[in-house]
PDB file of C-alpha atoms in Angstrom:
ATOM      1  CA  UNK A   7     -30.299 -24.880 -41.632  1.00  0.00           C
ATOM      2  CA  UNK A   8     -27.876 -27.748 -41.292  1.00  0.00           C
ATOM      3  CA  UNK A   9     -29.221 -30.824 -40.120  1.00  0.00           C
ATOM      4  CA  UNK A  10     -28.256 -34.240 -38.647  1.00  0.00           C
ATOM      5  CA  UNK A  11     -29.483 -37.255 -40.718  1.00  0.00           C
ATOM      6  CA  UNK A  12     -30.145 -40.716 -40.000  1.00  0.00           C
ATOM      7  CA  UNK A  13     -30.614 -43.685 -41.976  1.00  0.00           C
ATOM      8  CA  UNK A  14     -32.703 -46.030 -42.361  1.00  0.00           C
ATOM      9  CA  UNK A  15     -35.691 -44.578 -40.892  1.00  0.00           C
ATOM     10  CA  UNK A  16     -37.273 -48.458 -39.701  1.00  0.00           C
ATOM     11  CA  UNK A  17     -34.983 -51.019 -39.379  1.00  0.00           C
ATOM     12  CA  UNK A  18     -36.869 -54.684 -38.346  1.00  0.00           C
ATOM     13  CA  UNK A  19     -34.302 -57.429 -37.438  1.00  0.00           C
ATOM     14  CA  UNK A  20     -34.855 -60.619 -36.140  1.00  0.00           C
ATOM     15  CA  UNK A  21     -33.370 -61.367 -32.385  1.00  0.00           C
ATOM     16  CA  UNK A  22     -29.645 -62.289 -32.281  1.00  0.00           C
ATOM     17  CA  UNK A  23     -28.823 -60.400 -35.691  1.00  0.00           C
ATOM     18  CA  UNK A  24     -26.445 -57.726 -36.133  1.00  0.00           C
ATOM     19  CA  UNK A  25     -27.821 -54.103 -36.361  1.00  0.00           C
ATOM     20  CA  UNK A  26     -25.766 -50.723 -37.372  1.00  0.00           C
ATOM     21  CA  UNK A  27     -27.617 -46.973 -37.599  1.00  0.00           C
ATOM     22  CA  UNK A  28     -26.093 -44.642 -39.532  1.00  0.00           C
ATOM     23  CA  UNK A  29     -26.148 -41.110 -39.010  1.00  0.00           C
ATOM     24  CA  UNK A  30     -24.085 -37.808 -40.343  1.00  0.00           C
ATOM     25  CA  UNK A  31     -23.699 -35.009 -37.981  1.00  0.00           C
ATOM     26  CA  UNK A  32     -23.538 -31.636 -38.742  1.00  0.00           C
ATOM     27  CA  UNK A  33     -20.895 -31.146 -40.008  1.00  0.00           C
ATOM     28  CA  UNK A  34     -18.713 -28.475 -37.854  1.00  0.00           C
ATOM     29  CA  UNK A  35     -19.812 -30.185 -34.497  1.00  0.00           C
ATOM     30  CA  UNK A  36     -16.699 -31.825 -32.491  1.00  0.00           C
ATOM     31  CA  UNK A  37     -19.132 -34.102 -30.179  1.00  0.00           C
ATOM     32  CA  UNK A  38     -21.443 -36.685 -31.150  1.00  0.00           C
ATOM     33  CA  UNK A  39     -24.244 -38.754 -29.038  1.00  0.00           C
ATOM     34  CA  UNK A  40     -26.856 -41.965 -29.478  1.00  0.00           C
ATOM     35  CA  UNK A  41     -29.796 -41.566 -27.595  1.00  0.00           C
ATOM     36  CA  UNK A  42     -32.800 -44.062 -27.333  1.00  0.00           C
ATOM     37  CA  UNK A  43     -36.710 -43.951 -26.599  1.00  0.00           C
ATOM     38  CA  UNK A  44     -38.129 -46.765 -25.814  1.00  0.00           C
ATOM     39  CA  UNK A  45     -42.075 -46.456 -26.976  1.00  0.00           C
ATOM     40  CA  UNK A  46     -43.735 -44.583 -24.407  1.00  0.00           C
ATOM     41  CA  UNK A  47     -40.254 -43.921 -21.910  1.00  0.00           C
ATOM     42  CA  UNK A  48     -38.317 -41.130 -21.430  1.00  0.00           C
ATOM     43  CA  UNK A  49     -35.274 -40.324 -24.045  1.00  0.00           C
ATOM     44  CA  UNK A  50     -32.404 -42.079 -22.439  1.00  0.00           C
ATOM     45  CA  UNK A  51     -28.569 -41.010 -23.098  1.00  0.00           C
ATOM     46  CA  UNK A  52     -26.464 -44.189 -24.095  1.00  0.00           C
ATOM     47  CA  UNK A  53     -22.982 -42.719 -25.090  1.00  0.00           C
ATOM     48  CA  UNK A  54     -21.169 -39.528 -26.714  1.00  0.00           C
ATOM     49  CA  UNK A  55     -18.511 -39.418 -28.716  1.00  0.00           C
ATOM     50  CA  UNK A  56     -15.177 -36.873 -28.775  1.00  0.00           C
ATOM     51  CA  UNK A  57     -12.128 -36.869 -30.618  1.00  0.00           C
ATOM     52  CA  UNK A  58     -12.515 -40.066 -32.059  1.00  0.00           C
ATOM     53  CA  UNK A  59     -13.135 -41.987 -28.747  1.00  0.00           C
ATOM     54  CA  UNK A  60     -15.875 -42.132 -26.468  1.00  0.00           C
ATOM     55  CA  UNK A  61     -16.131 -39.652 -23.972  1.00  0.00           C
ATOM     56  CA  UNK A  62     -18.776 -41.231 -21.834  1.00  0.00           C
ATOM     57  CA  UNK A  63     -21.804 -44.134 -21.589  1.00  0.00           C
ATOM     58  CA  UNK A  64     -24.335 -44.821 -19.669  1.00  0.00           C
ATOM     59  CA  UNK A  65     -25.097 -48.172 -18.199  1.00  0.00           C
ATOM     60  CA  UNK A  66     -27.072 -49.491 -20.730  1.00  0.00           C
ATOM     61  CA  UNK A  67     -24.289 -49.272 -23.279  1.00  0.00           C
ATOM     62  CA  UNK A  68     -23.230 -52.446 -22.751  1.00  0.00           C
ATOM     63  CA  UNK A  69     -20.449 -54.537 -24.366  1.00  0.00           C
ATOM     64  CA  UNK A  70     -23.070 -55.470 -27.077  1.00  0.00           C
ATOM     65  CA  UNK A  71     -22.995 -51.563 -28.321  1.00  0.00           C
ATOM     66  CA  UNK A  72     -20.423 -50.161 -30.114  1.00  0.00           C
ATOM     67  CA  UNK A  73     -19.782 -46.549 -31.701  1.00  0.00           C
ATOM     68  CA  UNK A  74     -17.929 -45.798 -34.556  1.00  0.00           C
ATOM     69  CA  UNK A  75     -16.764 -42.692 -37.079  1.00  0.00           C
ATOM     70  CA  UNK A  76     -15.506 -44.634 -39.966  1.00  0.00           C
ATOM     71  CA  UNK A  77     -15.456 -41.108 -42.443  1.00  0.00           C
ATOM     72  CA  UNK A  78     -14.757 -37.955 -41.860  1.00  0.00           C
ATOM     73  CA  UNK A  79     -18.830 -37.781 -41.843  1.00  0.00           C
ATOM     74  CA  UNK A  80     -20.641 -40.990 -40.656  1.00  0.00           C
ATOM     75  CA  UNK A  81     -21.130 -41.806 -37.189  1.00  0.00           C
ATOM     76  CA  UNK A  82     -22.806 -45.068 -36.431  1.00  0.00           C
ATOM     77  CA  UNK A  83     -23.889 -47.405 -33.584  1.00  0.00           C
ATOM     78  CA  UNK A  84     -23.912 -51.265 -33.646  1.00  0.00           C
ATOM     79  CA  UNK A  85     -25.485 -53.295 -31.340  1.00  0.00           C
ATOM     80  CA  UNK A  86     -23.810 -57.260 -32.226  1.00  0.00           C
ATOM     81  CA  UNK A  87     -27.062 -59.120 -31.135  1.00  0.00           C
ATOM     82  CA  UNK A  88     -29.756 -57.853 -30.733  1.00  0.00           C
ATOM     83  CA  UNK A  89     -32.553 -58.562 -27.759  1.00  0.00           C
ATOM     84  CA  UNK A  90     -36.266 -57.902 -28.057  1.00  0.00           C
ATOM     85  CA  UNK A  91     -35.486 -54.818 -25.390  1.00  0.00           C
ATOM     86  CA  UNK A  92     -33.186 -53.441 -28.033  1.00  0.00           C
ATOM     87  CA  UNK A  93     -36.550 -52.064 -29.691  1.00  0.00           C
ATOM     88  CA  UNK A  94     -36.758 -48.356 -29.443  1.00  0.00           C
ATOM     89  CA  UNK A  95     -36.278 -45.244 -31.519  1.00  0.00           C
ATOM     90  CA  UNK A  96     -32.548 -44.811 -31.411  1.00  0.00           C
ATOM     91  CA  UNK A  97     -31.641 -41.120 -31.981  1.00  0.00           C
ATOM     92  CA  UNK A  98     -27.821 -39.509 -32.965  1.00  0.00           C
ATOM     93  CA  UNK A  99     -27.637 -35.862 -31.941  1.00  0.00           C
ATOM     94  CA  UNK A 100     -24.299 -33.610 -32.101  1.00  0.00           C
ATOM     95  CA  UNK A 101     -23.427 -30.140 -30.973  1.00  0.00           C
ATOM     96  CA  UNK A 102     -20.722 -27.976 -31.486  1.00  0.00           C
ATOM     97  CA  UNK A 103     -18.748 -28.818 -28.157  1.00  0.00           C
ATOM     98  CA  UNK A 104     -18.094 -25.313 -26.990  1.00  0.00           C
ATOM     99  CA  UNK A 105     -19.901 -23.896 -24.394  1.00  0.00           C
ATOM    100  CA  UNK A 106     -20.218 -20.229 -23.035  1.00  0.00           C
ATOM    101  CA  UNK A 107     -22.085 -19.285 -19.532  1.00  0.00           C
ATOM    102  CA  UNK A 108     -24.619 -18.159 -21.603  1.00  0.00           C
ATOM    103  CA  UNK A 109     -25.615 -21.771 -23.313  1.00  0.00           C
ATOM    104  CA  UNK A 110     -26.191 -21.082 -26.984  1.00  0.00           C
ATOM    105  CA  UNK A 111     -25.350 -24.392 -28.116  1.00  0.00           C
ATOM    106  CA  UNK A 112     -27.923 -26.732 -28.143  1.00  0.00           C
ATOM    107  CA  UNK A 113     -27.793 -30.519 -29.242  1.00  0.00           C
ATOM    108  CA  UNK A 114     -29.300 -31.263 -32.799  1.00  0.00           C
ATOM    109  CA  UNK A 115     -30.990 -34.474 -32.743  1.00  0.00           C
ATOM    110  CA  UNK A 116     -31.626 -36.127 -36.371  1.00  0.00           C
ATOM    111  CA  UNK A 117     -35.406 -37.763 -36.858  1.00  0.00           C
ATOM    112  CA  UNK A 118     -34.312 -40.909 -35.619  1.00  0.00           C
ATOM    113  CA  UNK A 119     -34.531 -44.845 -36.360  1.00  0.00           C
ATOM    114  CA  UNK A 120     -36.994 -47.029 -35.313  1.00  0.00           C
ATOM    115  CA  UNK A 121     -35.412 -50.459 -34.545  1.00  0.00           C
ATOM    116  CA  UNK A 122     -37.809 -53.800 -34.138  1.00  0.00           C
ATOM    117  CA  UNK A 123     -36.262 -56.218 -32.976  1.00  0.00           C
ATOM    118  CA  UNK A 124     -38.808 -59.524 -33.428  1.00  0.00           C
TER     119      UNK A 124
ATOM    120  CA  UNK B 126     -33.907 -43.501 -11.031  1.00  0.00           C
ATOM    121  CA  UNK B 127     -36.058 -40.264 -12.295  1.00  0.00           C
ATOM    122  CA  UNK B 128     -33.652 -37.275 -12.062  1.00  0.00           C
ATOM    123  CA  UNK B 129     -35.913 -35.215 -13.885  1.00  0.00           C
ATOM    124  CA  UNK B 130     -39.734 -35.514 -13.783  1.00  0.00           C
ATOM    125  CA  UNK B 131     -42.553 -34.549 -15.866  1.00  0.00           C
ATOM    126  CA  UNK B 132     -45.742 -34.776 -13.731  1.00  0.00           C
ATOM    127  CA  UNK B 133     -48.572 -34.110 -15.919  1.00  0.00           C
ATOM    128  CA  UNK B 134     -48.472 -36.642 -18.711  1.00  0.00           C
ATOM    129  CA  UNK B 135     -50.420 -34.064 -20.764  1.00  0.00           C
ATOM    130  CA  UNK B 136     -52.062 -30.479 -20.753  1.00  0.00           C
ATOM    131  CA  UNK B 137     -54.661 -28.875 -23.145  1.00  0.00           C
ATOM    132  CA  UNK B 138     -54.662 -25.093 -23.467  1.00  0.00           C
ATOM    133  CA  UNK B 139     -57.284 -23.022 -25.495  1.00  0.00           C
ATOM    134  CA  UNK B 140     -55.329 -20.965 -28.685  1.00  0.00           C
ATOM    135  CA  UNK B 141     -54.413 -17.889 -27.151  1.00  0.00           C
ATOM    136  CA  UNK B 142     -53.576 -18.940 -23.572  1.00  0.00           C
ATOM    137  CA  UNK B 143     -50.765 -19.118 -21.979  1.00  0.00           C
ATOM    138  CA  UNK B 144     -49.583 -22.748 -21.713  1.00  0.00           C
ATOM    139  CA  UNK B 145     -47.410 -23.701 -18.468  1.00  0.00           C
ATOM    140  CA  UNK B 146     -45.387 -26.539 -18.545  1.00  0.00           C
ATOM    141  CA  UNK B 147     -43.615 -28.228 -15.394  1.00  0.00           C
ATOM    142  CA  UNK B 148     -40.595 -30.309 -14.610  1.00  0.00           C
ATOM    143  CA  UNK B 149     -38.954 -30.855 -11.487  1.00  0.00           C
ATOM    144  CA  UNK B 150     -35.668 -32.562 -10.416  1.00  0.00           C
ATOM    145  CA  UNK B 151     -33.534 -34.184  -7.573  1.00  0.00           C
ATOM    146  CA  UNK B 152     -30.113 -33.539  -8.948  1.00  0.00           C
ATOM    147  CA  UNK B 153     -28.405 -30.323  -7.578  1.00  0.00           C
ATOM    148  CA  UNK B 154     -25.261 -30.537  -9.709  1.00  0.00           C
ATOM    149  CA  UNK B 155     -27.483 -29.865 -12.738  1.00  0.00           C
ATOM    150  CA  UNK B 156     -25.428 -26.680 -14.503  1.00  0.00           C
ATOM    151  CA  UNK B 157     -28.295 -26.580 -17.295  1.00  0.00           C
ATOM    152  CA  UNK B 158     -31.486 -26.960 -18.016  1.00  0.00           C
ATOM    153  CA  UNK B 159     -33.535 -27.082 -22.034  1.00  0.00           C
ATOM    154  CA  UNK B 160     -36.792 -27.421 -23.020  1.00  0.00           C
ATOM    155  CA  UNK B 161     -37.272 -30.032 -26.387  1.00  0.00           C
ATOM    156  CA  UNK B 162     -40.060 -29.924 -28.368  1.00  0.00           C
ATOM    157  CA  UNK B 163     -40.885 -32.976 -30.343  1.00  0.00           C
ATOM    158  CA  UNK B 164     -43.109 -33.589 -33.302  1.00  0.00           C
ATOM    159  CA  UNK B 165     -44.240 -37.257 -34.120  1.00  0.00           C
ATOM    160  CA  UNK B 166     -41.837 -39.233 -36.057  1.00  0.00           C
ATOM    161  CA  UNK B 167     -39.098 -36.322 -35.834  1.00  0.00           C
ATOM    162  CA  UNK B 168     -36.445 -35.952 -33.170  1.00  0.00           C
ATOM    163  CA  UNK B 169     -36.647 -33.340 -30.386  1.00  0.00           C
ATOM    164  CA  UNK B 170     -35.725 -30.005 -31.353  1.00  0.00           C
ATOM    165  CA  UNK B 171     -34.256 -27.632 -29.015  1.00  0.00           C
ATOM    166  CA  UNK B 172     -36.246 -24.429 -27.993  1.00  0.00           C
ATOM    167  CA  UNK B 173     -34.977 -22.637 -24.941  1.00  0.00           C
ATOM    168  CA  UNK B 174     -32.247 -23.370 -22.070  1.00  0.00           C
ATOM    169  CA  UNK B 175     -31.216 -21.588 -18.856  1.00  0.00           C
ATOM    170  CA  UNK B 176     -28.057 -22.117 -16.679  1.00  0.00           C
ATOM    171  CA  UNK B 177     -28.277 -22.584 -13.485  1.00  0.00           C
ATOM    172  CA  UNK B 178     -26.975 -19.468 -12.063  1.00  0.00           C
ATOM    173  CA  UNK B 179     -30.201 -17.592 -13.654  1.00  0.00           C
ATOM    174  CA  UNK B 180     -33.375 -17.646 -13.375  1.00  0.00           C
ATOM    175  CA  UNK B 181     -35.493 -16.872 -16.107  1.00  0.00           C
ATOM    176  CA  UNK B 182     -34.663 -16.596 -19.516  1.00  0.00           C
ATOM    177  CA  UNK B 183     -36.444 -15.171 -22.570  1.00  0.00           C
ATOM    178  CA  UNK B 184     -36.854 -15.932 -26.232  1.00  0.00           C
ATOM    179  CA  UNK B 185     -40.401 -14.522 -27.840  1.00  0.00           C
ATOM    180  CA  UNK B 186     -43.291 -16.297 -26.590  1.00  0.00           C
ATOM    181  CA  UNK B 187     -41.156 -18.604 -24.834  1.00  0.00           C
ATOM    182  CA  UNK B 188     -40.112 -18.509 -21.131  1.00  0.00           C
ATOM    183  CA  UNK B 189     -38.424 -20.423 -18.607  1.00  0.00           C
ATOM    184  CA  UNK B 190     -38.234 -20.041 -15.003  1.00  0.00           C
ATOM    185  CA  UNK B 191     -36.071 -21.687 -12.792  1.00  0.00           C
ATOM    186  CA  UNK B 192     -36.752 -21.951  -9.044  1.00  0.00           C
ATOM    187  CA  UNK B 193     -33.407 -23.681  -7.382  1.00  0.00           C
ATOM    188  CA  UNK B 194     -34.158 -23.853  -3.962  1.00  0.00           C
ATOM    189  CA  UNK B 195     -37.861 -25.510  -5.177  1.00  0.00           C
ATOM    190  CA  UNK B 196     -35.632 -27.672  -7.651  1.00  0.00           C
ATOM    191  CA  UNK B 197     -38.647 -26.644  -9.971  1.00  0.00           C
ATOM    192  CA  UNK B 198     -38.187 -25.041 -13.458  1.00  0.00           C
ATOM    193  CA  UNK B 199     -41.293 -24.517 -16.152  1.00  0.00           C
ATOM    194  CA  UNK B 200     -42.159 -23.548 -19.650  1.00  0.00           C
ATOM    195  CA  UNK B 201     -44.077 -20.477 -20.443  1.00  0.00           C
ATOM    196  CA  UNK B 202     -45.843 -20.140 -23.689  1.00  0.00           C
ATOM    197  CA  UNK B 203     -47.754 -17.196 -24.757  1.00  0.00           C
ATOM    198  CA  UNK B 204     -49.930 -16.726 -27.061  1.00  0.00           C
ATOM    199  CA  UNK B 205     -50.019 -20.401 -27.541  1.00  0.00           C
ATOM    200  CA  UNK B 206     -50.864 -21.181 -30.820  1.00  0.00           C
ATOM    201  CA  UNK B 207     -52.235 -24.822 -32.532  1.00  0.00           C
ATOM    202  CA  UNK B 208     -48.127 -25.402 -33.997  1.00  0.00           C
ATOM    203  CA  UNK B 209     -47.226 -25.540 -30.344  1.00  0.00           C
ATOM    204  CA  UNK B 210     -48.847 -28.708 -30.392  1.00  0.00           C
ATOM    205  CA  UNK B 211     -45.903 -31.536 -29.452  1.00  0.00           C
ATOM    206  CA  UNK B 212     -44.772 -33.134 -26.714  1.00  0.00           C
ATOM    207  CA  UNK B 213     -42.590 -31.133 -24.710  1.00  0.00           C
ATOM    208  CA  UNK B 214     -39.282 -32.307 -22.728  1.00  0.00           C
ATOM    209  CA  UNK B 215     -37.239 -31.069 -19.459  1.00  0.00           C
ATOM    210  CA  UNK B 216     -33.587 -32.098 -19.944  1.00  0.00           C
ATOM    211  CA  UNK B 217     -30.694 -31.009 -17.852  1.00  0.00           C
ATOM    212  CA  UNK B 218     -27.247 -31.944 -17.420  1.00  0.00           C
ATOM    213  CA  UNK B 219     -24.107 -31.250 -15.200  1.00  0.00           C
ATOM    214  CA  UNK B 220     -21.163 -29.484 -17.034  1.00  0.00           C
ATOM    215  CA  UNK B 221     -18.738 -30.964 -14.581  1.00  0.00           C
ATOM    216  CA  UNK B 222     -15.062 -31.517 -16.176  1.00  0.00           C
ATOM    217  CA  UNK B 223     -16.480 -33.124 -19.327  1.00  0.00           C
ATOM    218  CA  UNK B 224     -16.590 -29.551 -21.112  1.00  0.00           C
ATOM    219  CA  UNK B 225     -18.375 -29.347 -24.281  1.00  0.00           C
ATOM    220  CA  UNK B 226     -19.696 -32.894 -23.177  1.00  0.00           C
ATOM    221  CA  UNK B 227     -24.055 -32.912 -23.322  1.00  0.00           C
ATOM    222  CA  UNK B 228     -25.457 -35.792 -21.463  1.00  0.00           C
ATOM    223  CA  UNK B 229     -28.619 -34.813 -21.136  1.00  0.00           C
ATOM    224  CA  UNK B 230     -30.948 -36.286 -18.679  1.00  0.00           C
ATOM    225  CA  UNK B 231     -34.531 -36.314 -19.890  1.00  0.00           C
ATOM    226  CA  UNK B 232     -37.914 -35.991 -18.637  1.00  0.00           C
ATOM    227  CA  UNK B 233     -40.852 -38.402 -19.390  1.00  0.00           C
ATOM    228  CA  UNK B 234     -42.543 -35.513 -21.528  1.00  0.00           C
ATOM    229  CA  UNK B 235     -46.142 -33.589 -21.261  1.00  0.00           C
ATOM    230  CA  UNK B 236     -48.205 -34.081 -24.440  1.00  0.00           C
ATOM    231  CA  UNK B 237     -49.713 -30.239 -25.163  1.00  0.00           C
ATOM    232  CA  UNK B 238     -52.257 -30.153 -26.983  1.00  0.00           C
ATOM    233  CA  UNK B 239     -53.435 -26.230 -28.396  1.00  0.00           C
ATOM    234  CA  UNK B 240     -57.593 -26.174 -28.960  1.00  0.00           C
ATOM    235  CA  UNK B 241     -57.969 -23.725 -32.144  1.00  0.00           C
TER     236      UNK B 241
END
């Protein structure tokens, strides 16, 4: 079965530094999300990603985040300088973007990278 | 601002059981509602969803019931069996005019835990 990767699997940065998390969708889904878990929080949305723009973000996606799809197959998220609440398990998911009433298609989430910021 | 909630942090069932999981929420404009399961040190993986306009939906020993008017919706699992053992999440989000767009908002997660 397909899957959605992510690389690296631990990234540890030092405050201030530049981050980007790398991750290849599946590769007939049309939208594409970051998610985050802070340890011990609930999974939090931070911004999805049609079309080659971004089709919405939450409130924590601040100017400091940025999405890009620089292939026809990687899909990654930079965060410019990083804070010591930046550390969380950062998650890309994608799904195939079409939707009947009866739901049968779900979001694939990859395994996710565990960023430390120190 | 909890839109979805997960109330018991955690539930232990004995192998066999059936294992109820709960999740309520405060947002009527929900269209859809999924169940996650999630191993350590892997990302959630979907296991069963209902829409809104139903309200219960099927798939093996999987079951989900959705009670509007309570704004309540749980997990059915059985037999449950010791692979069941994850943490489990509620998600739901509004279709709105974003079609095809999957914001999902989560739940805090309930830690089950299957005694062989």
């Amino acid at each position: 079965e397909p899957e959605v990767t992510q690389t690296p699997s631990h990234q540890v940065t030092q405050m201030g530094q530049e981050v980007i998390l790398r991750c290849v969708p599946i590769s007939n889904h049309l939208y594409f999300y970051w998610y985050r878990q802070i340890l011990g929080q609930k999974v939090e949305f931070l911004v999805s990603f049609y079309n080659n723009e971004i089709s919405e973000k939450s409130e924590i996606f601040d100017d400091q985040f940025s999405v890009e799809r620089p292939d026809g197959s990687n899909f990654t998220l930079k965060i410019r300088s990083t804070k010591l609440e930046d550390s969380a398990m950062y998650f890309c998911a994608s799904s195939e973007g079409l939707r009947a009433r009866t739901y049968n298609s779900p979001l694939h989430f990859g395994n996710g990278t565990r960023l430390t910021v120190t | 601002d909890q839109q979805v909630k997960q109330n018991s942090p955690s539930l232990s069932v004995q192998e066999g059981r059936i294992s109820i999981l709960n999740c309520d929420y405060t947002n009527s404009m929900f269209d859809y509602f999924l169940w996650y399961k999630k191993y350590p040190a892997e990302g959630p993986t979907f296991l069963i969803s209902i829409s809104s306009i139903k309200d219960k939906n099927e798939d093996g020993r999987f079951t989900v019931f959705l009670n509007k008017s309570a704004k309540h919706l749980s997990l059915h699992i059985v037999p449950s069996q010791p692979g069941d053992s994850a943490v489990y999440f509620c998600a739901a989000f509004r279709e709105g005019s974003n079609f095809g767009n999957e914001k999902l908002t989560f739940g805090t997660g309930t830690r089950l835990t299957i005694i062989p």
